[in-house]
Tab-separated table of C-alpha atoms in Angstrom:
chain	number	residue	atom	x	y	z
A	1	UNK	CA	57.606	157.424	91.574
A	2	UNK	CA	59.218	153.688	91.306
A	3	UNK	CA	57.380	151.141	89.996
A	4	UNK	CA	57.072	147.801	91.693
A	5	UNK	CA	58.201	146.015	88.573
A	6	UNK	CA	61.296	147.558	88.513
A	7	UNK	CA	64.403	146.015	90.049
A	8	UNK	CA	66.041	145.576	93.203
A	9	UNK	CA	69.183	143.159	92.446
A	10	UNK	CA	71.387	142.513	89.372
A	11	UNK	CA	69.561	139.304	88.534
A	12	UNK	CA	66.430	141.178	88.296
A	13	UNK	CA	68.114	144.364	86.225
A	14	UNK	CA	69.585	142.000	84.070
A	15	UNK	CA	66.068	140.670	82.896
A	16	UNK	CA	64.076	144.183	83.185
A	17	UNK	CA	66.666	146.042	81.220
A	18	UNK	CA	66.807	143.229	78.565
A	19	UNK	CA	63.418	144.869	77.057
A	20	UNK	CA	64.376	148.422	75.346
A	21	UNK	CA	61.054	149.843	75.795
A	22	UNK	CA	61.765	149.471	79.587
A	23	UNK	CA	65.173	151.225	79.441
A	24	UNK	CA	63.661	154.020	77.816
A	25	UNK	CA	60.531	154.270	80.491
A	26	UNK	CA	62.811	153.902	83.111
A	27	UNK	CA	65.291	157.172	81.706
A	28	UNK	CA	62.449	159.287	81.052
A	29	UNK	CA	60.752	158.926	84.416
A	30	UNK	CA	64.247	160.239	85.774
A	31	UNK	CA	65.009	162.970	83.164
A	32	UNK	CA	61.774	164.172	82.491
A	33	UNK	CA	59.305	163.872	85.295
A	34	UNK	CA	57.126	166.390	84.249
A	35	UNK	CA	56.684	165.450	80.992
A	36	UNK	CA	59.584	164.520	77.808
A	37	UNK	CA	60.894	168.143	76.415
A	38	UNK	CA	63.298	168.876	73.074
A	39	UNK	CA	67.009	168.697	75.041
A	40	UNK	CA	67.869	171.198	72.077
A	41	UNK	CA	65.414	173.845	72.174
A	42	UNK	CA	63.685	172.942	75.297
A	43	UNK	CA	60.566	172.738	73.659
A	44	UNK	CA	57.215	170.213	74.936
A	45	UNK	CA	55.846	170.297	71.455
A	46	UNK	CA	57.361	166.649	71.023
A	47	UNK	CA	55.309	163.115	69.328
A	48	UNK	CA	56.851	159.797	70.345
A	49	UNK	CA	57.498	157.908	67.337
A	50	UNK	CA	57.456	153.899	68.815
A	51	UNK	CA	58.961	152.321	65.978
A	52	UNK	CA	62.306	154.328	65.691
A	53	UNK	CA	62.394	154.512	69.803
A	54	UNK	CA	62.862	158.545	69.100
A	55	UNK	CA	61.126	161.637	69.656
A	56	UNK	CA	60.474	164.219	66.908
A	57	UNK	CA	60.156	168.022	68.133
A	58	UNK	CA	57.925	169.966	66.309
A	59	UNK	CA	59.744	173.101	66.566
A	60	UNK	CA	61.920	174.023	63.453
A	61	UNK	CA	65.211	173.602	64.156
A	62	UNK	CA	68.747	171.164	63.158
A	63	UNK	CA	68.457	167.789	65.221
A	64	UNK	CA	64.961	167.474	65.656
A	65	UNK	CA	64.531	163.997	65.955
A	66	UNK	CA	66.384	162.780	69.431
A	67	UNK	CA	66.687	159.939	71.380
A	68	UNK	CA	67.007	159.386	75.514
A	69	UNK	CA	70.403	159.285	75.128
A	70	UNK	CA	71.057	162.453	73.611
A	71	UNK	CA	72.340	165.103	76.016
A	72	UNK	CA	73.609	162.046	78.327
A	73	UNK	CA	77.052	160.203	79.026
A	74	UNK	CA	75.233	157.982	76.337
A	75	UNK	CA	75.299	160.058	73.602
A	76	UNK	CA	76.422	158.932	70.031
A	77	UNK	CA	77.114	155.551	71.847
A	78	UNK	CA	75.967	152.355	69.278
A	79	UNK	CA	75.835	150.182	72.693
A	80	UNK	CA	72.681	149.299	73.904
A	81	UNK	CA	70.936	150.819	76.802
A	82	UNK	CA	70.245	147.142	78.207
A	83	UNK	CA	74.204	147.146	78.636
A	84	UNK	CA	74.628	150.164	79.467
A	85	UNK	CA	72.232	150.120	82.405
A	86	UNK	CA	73.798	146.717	83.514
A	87	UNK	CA	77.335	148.362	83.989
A	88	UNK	CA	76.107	151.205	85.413
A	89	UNK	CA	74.754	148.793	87.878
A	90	UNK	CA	77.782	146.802	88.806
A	91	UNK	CA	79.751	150.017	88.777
A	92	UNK	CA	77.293	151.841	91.489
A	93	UNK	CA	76.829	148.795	93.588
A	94	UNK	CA	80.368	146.471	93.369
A	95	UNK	CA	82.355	147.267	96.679
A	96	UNK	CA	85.993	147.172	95.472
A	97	UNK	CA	84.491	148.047	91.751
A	98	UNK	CA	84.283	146.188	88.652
A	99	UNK	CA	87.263	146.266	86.243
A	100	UNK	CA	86.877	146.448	82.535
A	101	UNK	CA	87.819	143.382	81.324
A	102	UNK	CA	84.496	141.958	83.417
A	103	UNK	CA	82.872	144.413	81.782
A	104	UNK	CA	83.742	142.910	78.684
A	105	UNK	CA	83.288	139.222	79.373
A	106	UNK	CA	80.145	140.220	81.125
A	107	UNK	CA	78.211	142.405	78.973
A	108	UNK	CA	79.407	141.113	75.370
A	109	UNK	CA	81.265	144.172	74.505
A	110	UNK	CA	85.283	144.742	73.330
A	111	UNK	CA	87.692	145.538	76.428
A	112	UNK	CA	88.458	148.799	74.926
A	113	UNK	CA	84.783	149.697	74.671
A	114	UNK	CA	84.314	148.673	78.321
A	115	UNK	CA	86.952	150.720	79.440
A	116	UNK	CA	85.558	153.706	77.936
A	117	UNK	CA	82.026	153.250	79.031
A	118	UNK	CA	83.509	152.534	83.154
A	119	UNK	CA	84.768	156.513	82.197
A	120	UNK	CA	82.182	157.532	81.219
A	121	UNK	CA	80.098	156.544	83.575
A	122	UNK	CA	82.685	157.119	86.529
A	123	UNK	CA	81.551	161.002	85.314
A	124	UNK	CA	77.692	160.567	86.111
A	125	UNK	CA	79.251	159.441	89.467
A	126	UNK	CA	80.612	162.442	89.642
A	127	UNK	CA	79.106	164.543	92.902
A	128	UNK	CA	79.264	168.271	91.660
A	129	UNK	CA	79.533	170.041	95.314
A	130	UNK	CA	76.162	171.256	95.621
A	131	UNK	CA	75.878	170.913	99.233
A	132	UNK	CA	77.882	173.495	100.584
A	133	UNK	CA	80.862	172.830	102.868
A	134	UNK	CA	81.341	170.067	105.558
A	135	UNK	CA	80.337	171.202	109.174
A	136	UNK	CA	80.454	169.777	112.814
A	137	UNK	CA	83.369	167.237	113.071
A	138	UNK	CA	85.913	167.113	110.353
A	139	UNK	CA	88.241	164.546	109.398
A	140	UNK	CA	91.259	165.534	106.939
A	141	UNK	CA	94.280	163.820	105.880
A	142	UNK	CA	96.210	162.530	102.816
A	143	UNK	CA	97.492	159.662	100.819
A	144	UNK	CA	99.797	158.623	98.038
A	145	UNK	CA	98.583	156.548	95.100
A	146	UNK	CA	101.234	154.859	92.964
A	147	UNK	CA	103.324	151.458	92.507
A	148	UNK	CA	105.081	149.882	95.301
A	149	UNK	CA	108.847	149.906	94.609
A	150	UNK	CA	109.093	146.344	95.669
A	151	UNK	CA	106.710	145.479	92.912
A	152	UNK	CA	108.836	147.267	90.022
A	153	UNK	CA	110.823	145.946	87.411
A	154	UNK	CA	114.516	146.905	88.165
A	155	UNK	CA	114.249	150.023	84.662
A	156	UNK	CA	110.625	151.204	85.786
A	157	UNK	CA	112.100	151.731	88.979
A	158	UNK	CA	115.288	153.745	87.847
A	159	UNK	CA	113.113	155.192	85.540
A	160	UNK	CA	111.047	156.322	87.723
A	161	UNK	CA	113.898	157.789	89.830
A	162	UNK	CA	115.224	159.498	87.436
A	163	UNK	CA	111.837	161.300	86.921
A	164	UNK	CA	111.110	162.407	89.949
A	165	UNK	CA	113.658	161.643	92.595
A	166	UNK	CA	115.377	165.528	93.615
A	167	UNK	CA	119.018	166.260	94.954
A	168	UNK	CA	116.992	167.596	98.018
A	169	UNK	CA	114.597	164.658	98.632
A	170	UNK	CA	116.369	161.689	96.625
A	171	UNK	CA	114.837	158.807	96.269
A	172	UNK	CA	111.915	157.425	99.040
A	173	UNK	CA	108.840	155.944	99.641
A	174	UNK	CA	106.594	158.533	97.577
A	175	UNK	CA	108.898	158.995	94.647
A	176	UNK	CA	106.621	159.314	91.910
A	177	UNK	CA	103.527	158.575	93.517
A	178	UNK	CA	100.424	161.118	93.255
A	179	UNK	CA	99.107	162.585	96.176
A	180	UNK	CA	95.345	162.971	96.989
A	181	UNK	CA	93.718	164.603	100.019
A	182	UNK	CA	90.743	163.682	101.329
A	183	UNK	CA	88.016	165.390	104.095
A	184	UNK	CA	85.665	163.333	105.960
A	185	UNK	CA	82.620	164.921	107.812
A	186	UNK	CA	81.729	161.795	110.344
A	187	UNK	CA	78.770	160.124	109.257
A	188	UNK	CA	78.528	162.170	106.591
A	189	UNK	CA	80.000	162.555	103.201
A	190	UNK	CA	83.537	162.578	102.100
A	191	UNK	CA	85.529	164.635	99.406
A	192	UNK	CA	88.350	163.574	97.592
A	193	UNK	CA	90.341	165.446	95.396
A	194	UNK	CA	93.904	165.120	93.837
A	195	UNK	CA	96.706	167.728	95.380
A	196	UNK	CA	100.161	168.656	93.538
A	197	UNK	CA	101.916	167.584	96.917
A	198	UNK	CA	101.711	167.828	100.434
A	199	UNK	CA	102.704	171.072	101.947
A	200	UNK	CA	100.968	173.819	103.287
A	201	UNK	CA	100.324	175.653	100.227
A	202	UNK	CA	98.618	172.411	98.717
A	203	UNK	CA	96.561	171.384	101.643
A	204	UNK	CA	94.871	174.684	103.897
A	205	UNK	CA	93.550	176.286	100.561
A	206	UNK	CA	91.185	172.391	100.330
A	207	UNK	CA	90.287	172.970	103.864
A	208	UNK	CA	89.238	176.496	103.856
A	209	UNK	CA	87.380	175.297	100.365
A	210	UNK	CA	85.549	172.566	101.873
A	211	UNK	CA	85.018	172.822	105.503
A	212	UNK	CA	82.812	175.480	107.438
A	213	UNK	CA	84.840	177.896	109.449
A	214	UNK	CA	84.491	177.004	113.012
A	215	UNK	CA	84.320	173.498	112.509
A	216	UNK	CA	85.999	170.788	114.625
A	217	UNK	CA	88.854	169.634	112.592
A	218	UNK	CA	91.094	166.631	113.215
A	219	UNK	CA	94.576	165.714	111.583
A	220	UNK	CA	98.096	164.048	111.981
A	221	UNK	CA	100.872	165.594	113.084
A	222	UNK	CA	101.888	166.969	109.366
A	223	UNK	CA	103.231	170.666	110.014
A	224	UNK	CA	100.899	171.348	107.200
A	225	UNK	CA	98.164	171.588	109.446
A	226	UNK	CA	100.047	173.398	112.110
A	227	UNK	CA	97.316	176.966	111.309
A	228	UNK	CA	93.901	175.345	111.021
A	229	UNK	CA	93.852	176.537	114.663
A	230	UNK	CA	93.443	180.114	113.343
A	231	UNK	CA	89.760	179.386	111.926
A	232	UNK	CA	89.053	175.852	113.355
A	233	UNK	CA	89.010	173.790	116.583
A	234	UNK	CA	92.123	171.695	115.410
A	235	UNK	CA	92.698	168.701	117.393
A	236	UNK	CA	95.521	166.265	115.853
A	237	UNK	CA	96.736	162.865	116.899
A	238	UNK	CA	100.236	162.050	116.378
A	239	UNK	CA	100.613	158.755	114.706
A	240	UNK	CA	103.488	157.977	116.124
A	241	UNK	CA	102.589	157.398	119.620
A	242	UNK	CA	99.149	156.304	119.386
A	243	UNK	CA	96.215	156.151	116.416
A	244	UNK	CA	92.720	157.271	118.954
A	245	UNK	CA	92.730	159.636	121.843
A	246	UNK	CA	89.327	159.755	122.967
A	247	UNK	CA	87.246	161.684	120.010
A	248	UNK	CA	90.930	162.640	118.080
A	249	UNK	CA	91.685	159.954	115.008
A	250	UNK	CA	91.631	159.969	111.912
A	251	UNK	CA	90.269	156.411	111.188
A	252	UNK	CA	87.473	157.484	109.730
A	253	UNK	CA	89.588	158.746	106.660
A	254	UNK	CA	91.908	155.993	107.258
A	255	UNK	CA	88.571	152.961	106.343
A	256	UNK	CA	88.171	154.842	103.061
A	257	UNK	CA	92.027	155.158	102.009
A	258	UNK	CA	91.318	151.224	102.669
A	259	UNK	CA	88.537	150.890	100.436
A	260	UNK	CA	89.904	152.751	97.965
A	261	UNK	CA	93.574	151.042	97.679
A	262	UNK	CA	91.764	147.898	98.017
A	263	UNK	CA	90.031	149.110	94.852
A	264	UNK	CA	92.756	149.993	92.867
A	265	UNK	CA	95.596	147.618	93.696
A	266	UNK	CA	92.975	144.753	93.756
A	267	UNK	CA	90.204	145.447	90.986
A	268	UNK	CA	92.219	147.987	88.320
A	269	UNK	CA	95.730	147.151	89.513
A	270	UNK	CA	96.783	149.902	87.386
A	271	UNK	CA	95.629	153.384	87.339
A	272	UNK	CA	97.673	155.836	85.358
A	273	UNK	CA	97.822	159.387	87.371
A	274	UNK	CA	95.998	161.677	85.069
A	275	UNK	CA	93.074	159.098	85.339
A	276	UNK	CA	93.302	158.811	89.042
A	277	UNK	CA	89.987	161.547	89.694
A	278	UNK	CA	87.422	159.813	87.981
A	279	UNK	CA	88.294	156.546	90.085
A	280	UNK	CA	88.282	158.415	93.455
A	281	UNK	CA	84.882	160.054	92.334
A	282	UNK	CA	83.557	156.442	91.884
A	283	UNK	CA	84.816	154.797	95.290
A	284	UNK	CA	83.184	158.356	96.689
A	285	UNK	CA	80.298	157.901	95.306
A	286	UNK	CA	79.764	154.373	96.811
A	287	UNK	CA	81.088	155.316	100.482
A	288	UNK	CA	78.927	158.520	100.368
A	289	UNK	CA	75.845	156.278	99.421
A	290	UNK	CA	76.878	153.100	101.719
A	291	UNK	CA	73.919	152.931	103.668
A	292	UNK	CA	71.922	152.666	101.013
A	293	UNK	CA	70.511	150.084	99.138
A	294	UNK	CA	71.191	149.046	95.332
A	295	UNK	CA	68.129	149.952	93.374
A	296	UNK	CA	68.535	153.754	94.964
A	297	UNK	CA	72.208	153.641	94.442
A	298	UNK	CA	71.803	152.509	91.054
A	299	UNK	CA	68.567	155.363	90.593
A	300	UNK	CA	71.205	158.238	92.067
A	301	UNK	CA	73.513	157.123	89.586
A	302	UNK	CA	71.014	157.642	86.549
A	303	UNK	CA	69.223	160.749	87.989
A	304	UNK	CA	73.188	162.347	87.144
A	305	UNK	CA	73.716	161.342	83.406
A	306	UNK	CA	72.688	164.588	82.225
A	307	UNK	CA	74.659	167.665	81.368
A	308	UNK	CA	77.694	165.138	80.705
A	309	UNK	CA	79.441	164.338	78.005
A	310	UNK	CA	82.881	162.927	77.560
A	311	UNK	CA	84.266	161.879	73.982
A	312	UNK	CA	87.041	158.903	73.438
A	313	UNK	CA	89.348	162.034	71.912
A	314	UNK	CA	89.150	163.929	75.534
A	315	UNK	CA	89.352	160.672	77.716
A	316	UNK	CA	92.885	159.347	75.760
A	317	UNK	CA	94.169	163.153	75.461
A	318	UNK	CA	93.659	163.188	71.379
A	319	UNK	CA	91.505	166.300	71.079
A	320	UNK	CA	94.288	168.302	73.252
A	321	UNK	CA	97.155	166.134	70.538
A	322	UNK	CA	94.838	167.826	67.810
A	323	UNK	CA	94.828	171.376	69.564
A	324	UNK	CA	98.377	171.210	69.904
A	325	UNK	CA	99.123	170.431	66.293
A	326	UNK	CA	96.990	173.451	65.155
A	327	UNK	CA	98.502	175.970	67.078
Protein backbone atom coordinates (compact mmCIF):
# COMPACT_ATOMS: atom_id res chain seq x y z
CA UNK A 1 0.00 0.00 0.00
CA UNK A 2 1.53 3.70 -0.79
CA UNK A 3 2.71 5.62 1.76
CA UNK A 4 1.74 9.23 2.17
CA UNK A 5 5.36 10.27 2.29
CA UNK A 6 6.05 9.10 -0.89
CA UNK A 7 5.92 11.31 -3.98
CA UNK A 8 3.60 12.70 -6.32
CA UNK A 9 5.78 15.17 -8.65
CA UNK A 10 9.45 15.24 -9.77
CA UNK A 11 10.33 17.92 -7.24
CA UNK A 12 9.19 15.73 -4.55
CA UNK A 13 10.96 12.32 -6.13
CA UNK A 14 13.91 14.20 -6.51
CA UNK A 15 14.19 14.81 -2.63
CA UNK A 16 12.56 11.30 -1.45
CA UNK A 17 14.80 9.29 -3.68
CA UNK A 18 17.90 11.33 -2.58
CA UNK A 19 17.90 9.02 0.75
CA UNK A 20 19.04 5.27 -0.31
CA UNK A 21 17.29 3.66 2.45
CA UNK A 22 14.07 5.05 0.79
CA UNK A 23 14.90 3.69 -2.69
CA UNK A 24 15.35 0.43 -1.31
CA UNK A 25 11.84 0.54 0.86
CA UNK A 26 10.20 1.80 -1.95
CA UNK A 27 11.59 -1.44 -4.49
CA UNK A 28 10.87 -3.94 -1.99
CA UNK A 29 7.30 -2.92 -1.26
CA UNK A 30 6.85 -3.47 -5.17
CA UNK A 31 8.93 -6.68 -5.65
CA UNK A 32 8.30 -8.35 -2.62
CA UNK A 33 5.00 -7.61 -1.01
CA UNK A 34 4.76 -10.53 0.89
CA UNK A 35 7.84 -10.49 2.38
CA UNK A 36 11.89 -10.10 0.68
CA UNK A 37 12.83 -13.80 -0.81
CA UNK A 38 16.52 -15.09 -2.29
CA UNK A 39 15.89 -14.03 -6.30
CA UNK A 40 18.38 -17.09 -6.74
CA UNK A 41 16.97 -19.87 -4.92
CA UNK A 42 13.72 -18.40 -3.99
CA UNK A 43 14.32 -18.95 -0.55
CA UNK A 44 12.62 -16.55 2.71
CA UNK A 45 15.40 -17.66 4.95
CA UNK A 46 17.04 -14.10 4.28
CA UNK A 47 18.72 -11.35 7.31
CA UNK A 48 18.95 -7.73 6.16
CA UNK A 49 22.33 -6.61 6.72
CA UNK A 50 21.79 -2.39 7.06
CA UNK A 51 25.22 -1.43 6.70
CA UNK A 52 26.11 -3.07 3.27
CA UNK A 53 22.28 -2.20 2.01
CA UNK A 54 22.23 -6.21 1.05
CA UNK A 55 20.53 -9.22 1.99
CA UNK A 56 22.33 -12.47 2.91
CA UNK A 57 20.30 -15.85 2.20
CA UNK A 58 20.89 -18.42 4.47
CA UNK A 59 20.56 -21.18 2.12
CA UNK A 60 23.93 -22.62 0.76
CA UNK A 61 24.39 -21.69 -2.46
CA UNK A 62 26.92 -19.22 -5.10
CA UNK A 63 25.63 -15.49 -4.80
CA UNK A 64 24.21 -15.44 -1.56
CA UNK A 65 24.52 -12.07 -0.62
CA UNK A 66 22.13 -9.82 -3.12
CA UNK A 67 21.02 -6.57 -3.44
CA UNK A 68 17.40 -4.95 -4.79
CA UNK A 69 18.83 -4.59 -7.87
CA UNK A 70 19.78 -7.95 -8.63
CA UNK A 71 17.39 -9.76 -10.97
CA UNK A 72 16.28 -6.10 -12.27
CA UNK A 73 17.09 -3.78 -15.39
CA UNK A 74 19.49 -2.52 -12.53
CA UNK A 75 21.61 -5.20 -12.21
CA UNK A 76 25.50 -4.91 -12.08
CA UNK A 77 24.74 -1.12 -12.64
CA UNK A 78 27.44 1.18 -10.28
CA UNK A 79 24.69 4.12 -10.71
CA UNK A 80 22.77 4.94 -7.91
CA UNK A 81 19.22 4.03 -7.34
CA UNK A 82 18.48 7.85 -6.42
CA UNK A 83 19.31 8.37 -10.28
CA UNK A 84 18.04 5.72 -11.44
CA UNK A 85 14.58 6.26 -9.99
CA UNK A 86 14.75 9.97 -11.17
CA UNK A 87 15.06 8.89 -14.93
CA UNK A 88 12.76 6.38 -14.67
CA UNK A 89 10.56 9.18 -13.65
CA UNK A 90 11.06 11.65 -16.41
CA UNK A 91 11.03 8.76 -18.83
CA UNK A 92 7.37 7.44 -17.58
CA UNK A 93 5.92 10.85 -17.19
CA UNK A 94 7.71 13.40 -20.06
CA UNK A 95 5.09 13.69 -22.99
CA UNK A 96 7.36 13.86 -26.08
CA UNK A 97 10.16 11.91 -23.78
CA UNK A 98 13.35 12.90 -22.40
CA UNK A 99 16.50 12.53 -24.56
CA UNK A 100 19.78 11.37 -23.21
CA UNK A 101 21.84 14.11 -23.22
CA UNK A 102 19.16 15.66 -20.41
CA UNK A 103 19.66 12.71 -18.85
CA UNK A 104 23.11 13.47 -18.55
CA UNK A 105 23.11 17.14 -17.66
CA UNK A 106 20.30 16.29 -15.35
CA UNK A 107 21.23 13.44 -13.32
CA UNK A 108 25.22 13.90 -13.22
CA UNK A 109 25.95 10.93 -15.28
CA UNK A 110 28.17 10.51 -18.85
CA UNK A 111 25.88 10.79 -22.13
CA UNK A 112 26.83 7.35 -23.01
CA UNK A 113 25.74 6.04 -19.63
CA UNK A 114 22.42 7.89 -20.01
CA UNK A 115 21.77 6.49 -23.18
CA UNK A 116 22.11 3.09 -21.97
CA UNK A 117 20.09 3.43 -18.86
CA UNK A 118 16.88 5.32 -21.27
CA UNK A 119 17.32 1.38 -22.90
CA UNK A 120 17.21 -0.12 -20.37
CA UNK A 121 14.59 1.21 -18.88
CA UNK A 122 12.53 1.68 -22.24
CA UNK A 123 12.49 -2.48 -21.52
CA UNK A 124 10.65 -2.27 -18.02
CA UNK A 125 8.26 -0.18 -20.22
CA UNK A 126 7.89 -2.87 -22.08
CA UNK A 127 3.96 -4.23 -21.94
CA UNK A 128 4.37 -8.11 -22.40
CA UNK A 129 0.70 -8.86 -23.98
CA UNK A 130 -0.89 -10.31 -21.09
CA UNK A 131 -4.25 -9.09 -21.76
CA UNK A 132 -5.42 -11.02 -24.49
CA UNK A 133 -6.48 -9.49 -27.82
CA UNK A 134 -8.24 -6.10 -28.52
CA UNK A 135 -12.14 -6.38 -28.78
CA UNK A 136 -15.18 -4.08 -29.64
CA UNK A 137 -13.98 -1.26 -32.02
CA UNK A 138 -10.65 -1.56 -33.65
CA UNK A 139 -8.50 0.91 -35.13
CA UNK A 140 -5.49 -0.34 -37.47
CA UNK A 141 -3.21 1.36 -39.73
CA UNK A 142 0.50 2.03 -40.48
CA UNK A 143 3.35 4.42 -40.63
CA UNK A 144 6.87 4.96 -41.85
CA UNK A 145 9.65 6.08 -39.52
CA UNK A 146 12.81 7.45 -41.14
CA UNK A 147 14.59 10.82 -42.39
CA UNK A 148 12.88 13.23 -44.54
CA UNK A 149 14.68 13.44 -47.91
CA UNK A 150 14.53 17.16 -47.80
CA UNK A 151 16.52 17.04 -44.64
CA UNK A 152 19.49 14.81 -46.16
CA UNK A 153 22.80 15.63 -47.08
CA UNK A 154 23.05 15.29 -50.95
CA UNK A 155 25.56 11.38 -50.28
CA UNK A 156 23.14 10.14 -47.38
CA UNK A 157 20.53 10.60 -49.75
CA UNK A 158 22.15 8.72 -52.80
CA UNK A 159 23.31 6.51 -50.37
CA UNK A 160 20.41 5.76 -49.22
CA UNK A 161 19.03 5.18 -52.75
CA UNK A 162 21.30 3.07 -53.65
CA UNK A 163 20.35 0.85 -50.62
CA UNK A 164 17.09 0.47 -50.97
CA UNK A 165 15.59 2.15 -53.97
CA UNK A 166 14.36 -1.15 -56.57
CA UNK A 167 14.10 -1.12 -60.51
CA UNK A 168 10.35 -1.85 -59.68
CA UNK A 169 9.65 0.88 -57.06
CA UNK A 170 12.68 3.41 -57.66
CA UNK A 171 13.14 5.93 -55.60
CA UNK A 172 9.95 7.65 -53.36
CA UNK A 173 8.75 8.90 -50.36
CA UNK A 174 9.42 5.65 -48.13
CA UNK A 175 12.76 4.71 -49.58
CA UNK A 176 14.52 3.47 -46.72
CA UNK A 177 12.23 4.26 -44.12
CA UNK A 178 10.97 1.42 -41.56
CA UNK A 179 7.55 0.61 -41.39
CA UNK A 180 5.54 0.04 -38.13
CA UNK A 181 1.89 -0.93 -37.72
CA UNK A 182 -0.06 -0.03 -35.10
CA UNK A 183 -3.83 -1.26 -33.60
CA UNK A 184 -5.86 0.94 -31.53
CA UNK A 185 -8.85 -0.44 -29.44
CA UNK A 186 -10.82 3.11 -28.75
CA UNK A 187 -10.38 4.12 -25.36
CA UNK A 188 -8.42 1.46 -24.76
CA UNK A 189 -4.90 0.38 -25.28
CA UNK A 190 -2.78 0.46 -28.32
CA UNK A 191 -0.10 -1.99 -29.82
CA UNK A 192 2.68 -1.13 -31.79
CA UNK A 193 4.95 -3.27 -33.40
CA UNK A 194 7.57 -2.98 -36.27
CA UNK A 195 6.46 -4.80 -39.81
CA UNK A 196 9.05 -5.79 -42.73
CA UNK A 197 6.68 -3.72 -45.13
CA UNK A 198 3.31 -3.08 -45.95
CA UNK A 199 1.53 -5.71 -47.88
CA UNK A 200 -0.82 -8.20 -47.10
CA UNK A 201 1.43 -10.81 -45.97
CA UNK A 202 2.98 -8.25 -43.37
CA UNK A 203 -0.16 -6.74 -42.05
CA UNK A 204 -3.46 -9.52 -41.66
CA UNK A 205 -1.12 -12.05 -39.78
CA UNK A 206 -0.82 -8.61 -36.79
CA UNK A 207 -4.50 -8.37 -37.02
CA UNK A 208 -5.56 -11.87 -36.65
CA UNK A 209 -2.65 -11.80 -33.72
CA UNK A 210 -4.04 -8.99 -31.92
CA UNK A 211 -7.62 -8.37 -32.47
CA UNK A 212 -10.66 -10.67 -31.39
CA UNK A 213 -12.40 -12.27 -34.29
CA UNK A 214 -15.63 -10.55 -34.79
CA UNK A 215 -14.48 -7.32 -33.87
CA UNK A 216 -15.35 -4.00 -35.56
CA UNK A 217 -12.34 -3.11 -37.49
CA UNK A 218 -11.59 0.18 -39.25
CA UNK A 219 -8.80 1.02 -41.92
CA UNK A 220 -7.73 3.09 -45.06
CA UNK A 221 -8.21 2.18 -48.26
CA UNK A 222 -4.74 0.02 -48.44
CA UNK A 223 -5.70 -3.23 -50.54
CA UNK A 224 -3.95 -4.84 -47.68
CA UNK A 225 -6.94 -4.79 -45.76
CA UNK A 226 -9.20 -5.66 -48.59
CA UNK A 227 -10.06 -9.58 -46.43
CA UNK A 228 -10.51 -8.46 -42.83
CA UNK A 229 -14.15 -8.69 -44.01
CA UNK A 230 -13.80 -12.51 -43.89
CA UNK A 231 -13.48 -12.56 -39.89
CA UNK A 232 -14.29 -8.87 -38.99
CA UNK A 233 -16.86 -6.08 -39.48
CA UNK A 234 -14.37 -4.03 -41.72
CA UNK A 235 -15.40 -0.59 -42.28
CA UNK A 236 -12.58 1.67 -44.09
CA UNK A 237 -12.46 5.33 -44.93
CA UNK A 238 -10.72 6.35 -47.95
CA UNK A 239 -8.36 9.14 -47.26
CA UNK A 240 -8.62 10.55 -50.23
CA UNK A 241 -12.02 11.90 -50.24
CA UNK A 242 -12.64 12.52 -46.73
CA UNK A 243 -10.77 11.61 -43.11
CA UNK A 244 -14.44 10.80 -40.71
CA UNK A 245 -17.61 9.26 -41.94
CA UNK A 246 -19.74 9.07 -39.06
CA UNK A 247 -18.05 6.25 -36.61
CA UNK A 248 -15.31 5.23 -39.73
CA UNK A 249 -11.67 7.11 -39.12
CA UNK A 250 -8.82 6.31 -38.21
CA UNK A 251 -7.82 9.40 -36.10
CA UNK A 252 -7.56 7.71 -33.24
CA UNK A 253 -4.33 5.94 -34.62
CA UNK A 254 -3.58 8.99 -36.48
CA UNK A 255 -3.13 11.32 -32.54
CA UNK A 256 -0.61 8.63 -31.59
CA UNK A 257 1.50 8.47 -35.00
CA UNK A 258 1.49 12.35 -33.81
CA UNK A 259 2.77 11.81 -30.51
CA UNK A 260 5.09 9.54 -31.45
CA UNK A 261 6.86 11.50 -34.53
CA UNK A 262 6.64 14.42 -32.36
CA UNK A 263 8.78 12.26 -30.06
CA UNK A 264 11.28 11.20 -32.24
CA UNK A 265 11.89 14.00 -34.73
CA UNK A 266 11.62 16.49 -31.77
CA UNK A 267 13.19 14.83 -28.51
CA UNK A 268 15.75 11.92 -30.12
CA UNK A 269 15.91 13.40 -33.62
CA UNK A 270 17.63 10.33 -34.51
CA UNK A 271 16.59 6.85 -34.03
CA UNK A 272 18.55 4.21 -35.85
CA UNK A 273 15.98 1.32 -37.17
CA UNK A 274 17.07 -1.66 -35.22
CA UNK A 275 16.45 0.58 -32.07
CA UNK A 276 13.15 1.81 -33.26
CA UNK A 277 10.94 -1.00 -30.80
CA UNK A 278 12.09 -0.04 -27.59
CA UNK A 279 11.10 3.72 -28.42
CA UNK A 280 7.58 2.78 -29.67
CA UNK A 281 7.22 0.56 -26.44
CA UNK A 282 7.98 3.78 -24.42
CA UNK A 283 5.56 6.35 -26.26
CA UNK A 284 3.01 3.11 -25.74
CA UNK A 285 3.49 2.89 -22.55
CA UNK A 286 2.67 6.61 -21.84
CA UNK A 287 -0.52 6.77 -24.27
CA UNK A 288 -1.76 3.43 -22.76
CA UNK A 289 -1.37 5.02 -19.19
CA UNK A 290 -2.51 8.77 -20.24
CA UNK A 291 -5.20 9.11 -17.96
CA UNK A 292 -3.30 8.48 -15.29
CA UNK A 293 -1.46 10.34 -12.98
CA UNK A 294 2.49 10.45 -12.39
CA UNK A 295 3.17 8.76 -9.11
CA UNK A 296 1.02 5.55 -10.61
CA UNK A 297 2.67 5.91 -13.92
CA UNK A 298 5.92 6.10 -12.40
CA UNK A 299 4.75 2.90 -9.72
CA UNK A 300 3.60 0.78 -13.13
CA UNK A 301 6.85 1.47 -14.42
CA UNK A 302 8.78 -0.06 -11.31
CA UNK A 303 6.24 -2.87 -10.57
CA UNK A 304 7.92 -4.20 -14.36
CA UNK A 305 11.76 -4.13 -13.65
CA UNK A 306 11.85 -7.65 -12.93
CA UNK A 307 12.61 -10.62 -15.10
CA UNK A 308 14.70 -8.04 -17.33
CA UNK A 309 17.91 -7.77 -18.10
CA UNK A 310 19.69 -6.16 -20.97
CA UNK A 311 23.66 -5.91 -21.11
CA UNK A 312 25.65 -2.89 -23.05
CA UNK A 313 27.12 -6.04 -25.36
CA UNK A 314 23.31 -6.97 -26.51
CA UNK A 315 22.03 -3.26 -26.73
CA UNK A 316 25.22 -2.11 -29.29
CA UNK A 317 25.10 -5.71 -31.09
CA UNK A 318 28.72 -6.83 -29.49
CA UNK A 319 27.67 -10.13 -27.92
CA UNK A 320 26.10 -11.20 -31.51
CA UNK A 321 29.96 -9.50 -33.08
CA UNK A 322 31.42 -12.07 -30.44
CA UNK A 323 29.04 -15.04 -31.54
CA UNK A 324 29.87 -14.41 -34.96
CA UNK A 325 33.61 -14.50 -34.53
CA UNK A 326 33.37 -17.92 -32.73
CA UNK A 327 31.53 -19.69 -35.14
Amino acid sequence: MKHETEPKTLQQAIVYFANPDNCINYLVERRWPEGVTCPNCGSDAVTFMPKRRLWQCKARHPKAQFSVKVGTIFEDSAIGLDKWLCAMWMLANCKNGVSSWEIHRSIGVTQKSAWFMLQRLRLALQDDETGGQLSGHVEVDETFIGGKARNMHKAALAKRVAQFATPRTGRNQTTGKVAVMGLLERHGEVRTMVVEGTKRRHLHGEVVKHVEAGSNVYSDALRSYSNLSEQYTHNVINHAEKYVEGNVHTNGLENFWSCLKRTIGGTYISVESFHLFRYLDEQSFRFNNRKADDAYRFDLAVSQIVGKRLTYAEVTGKDQDARKKSC
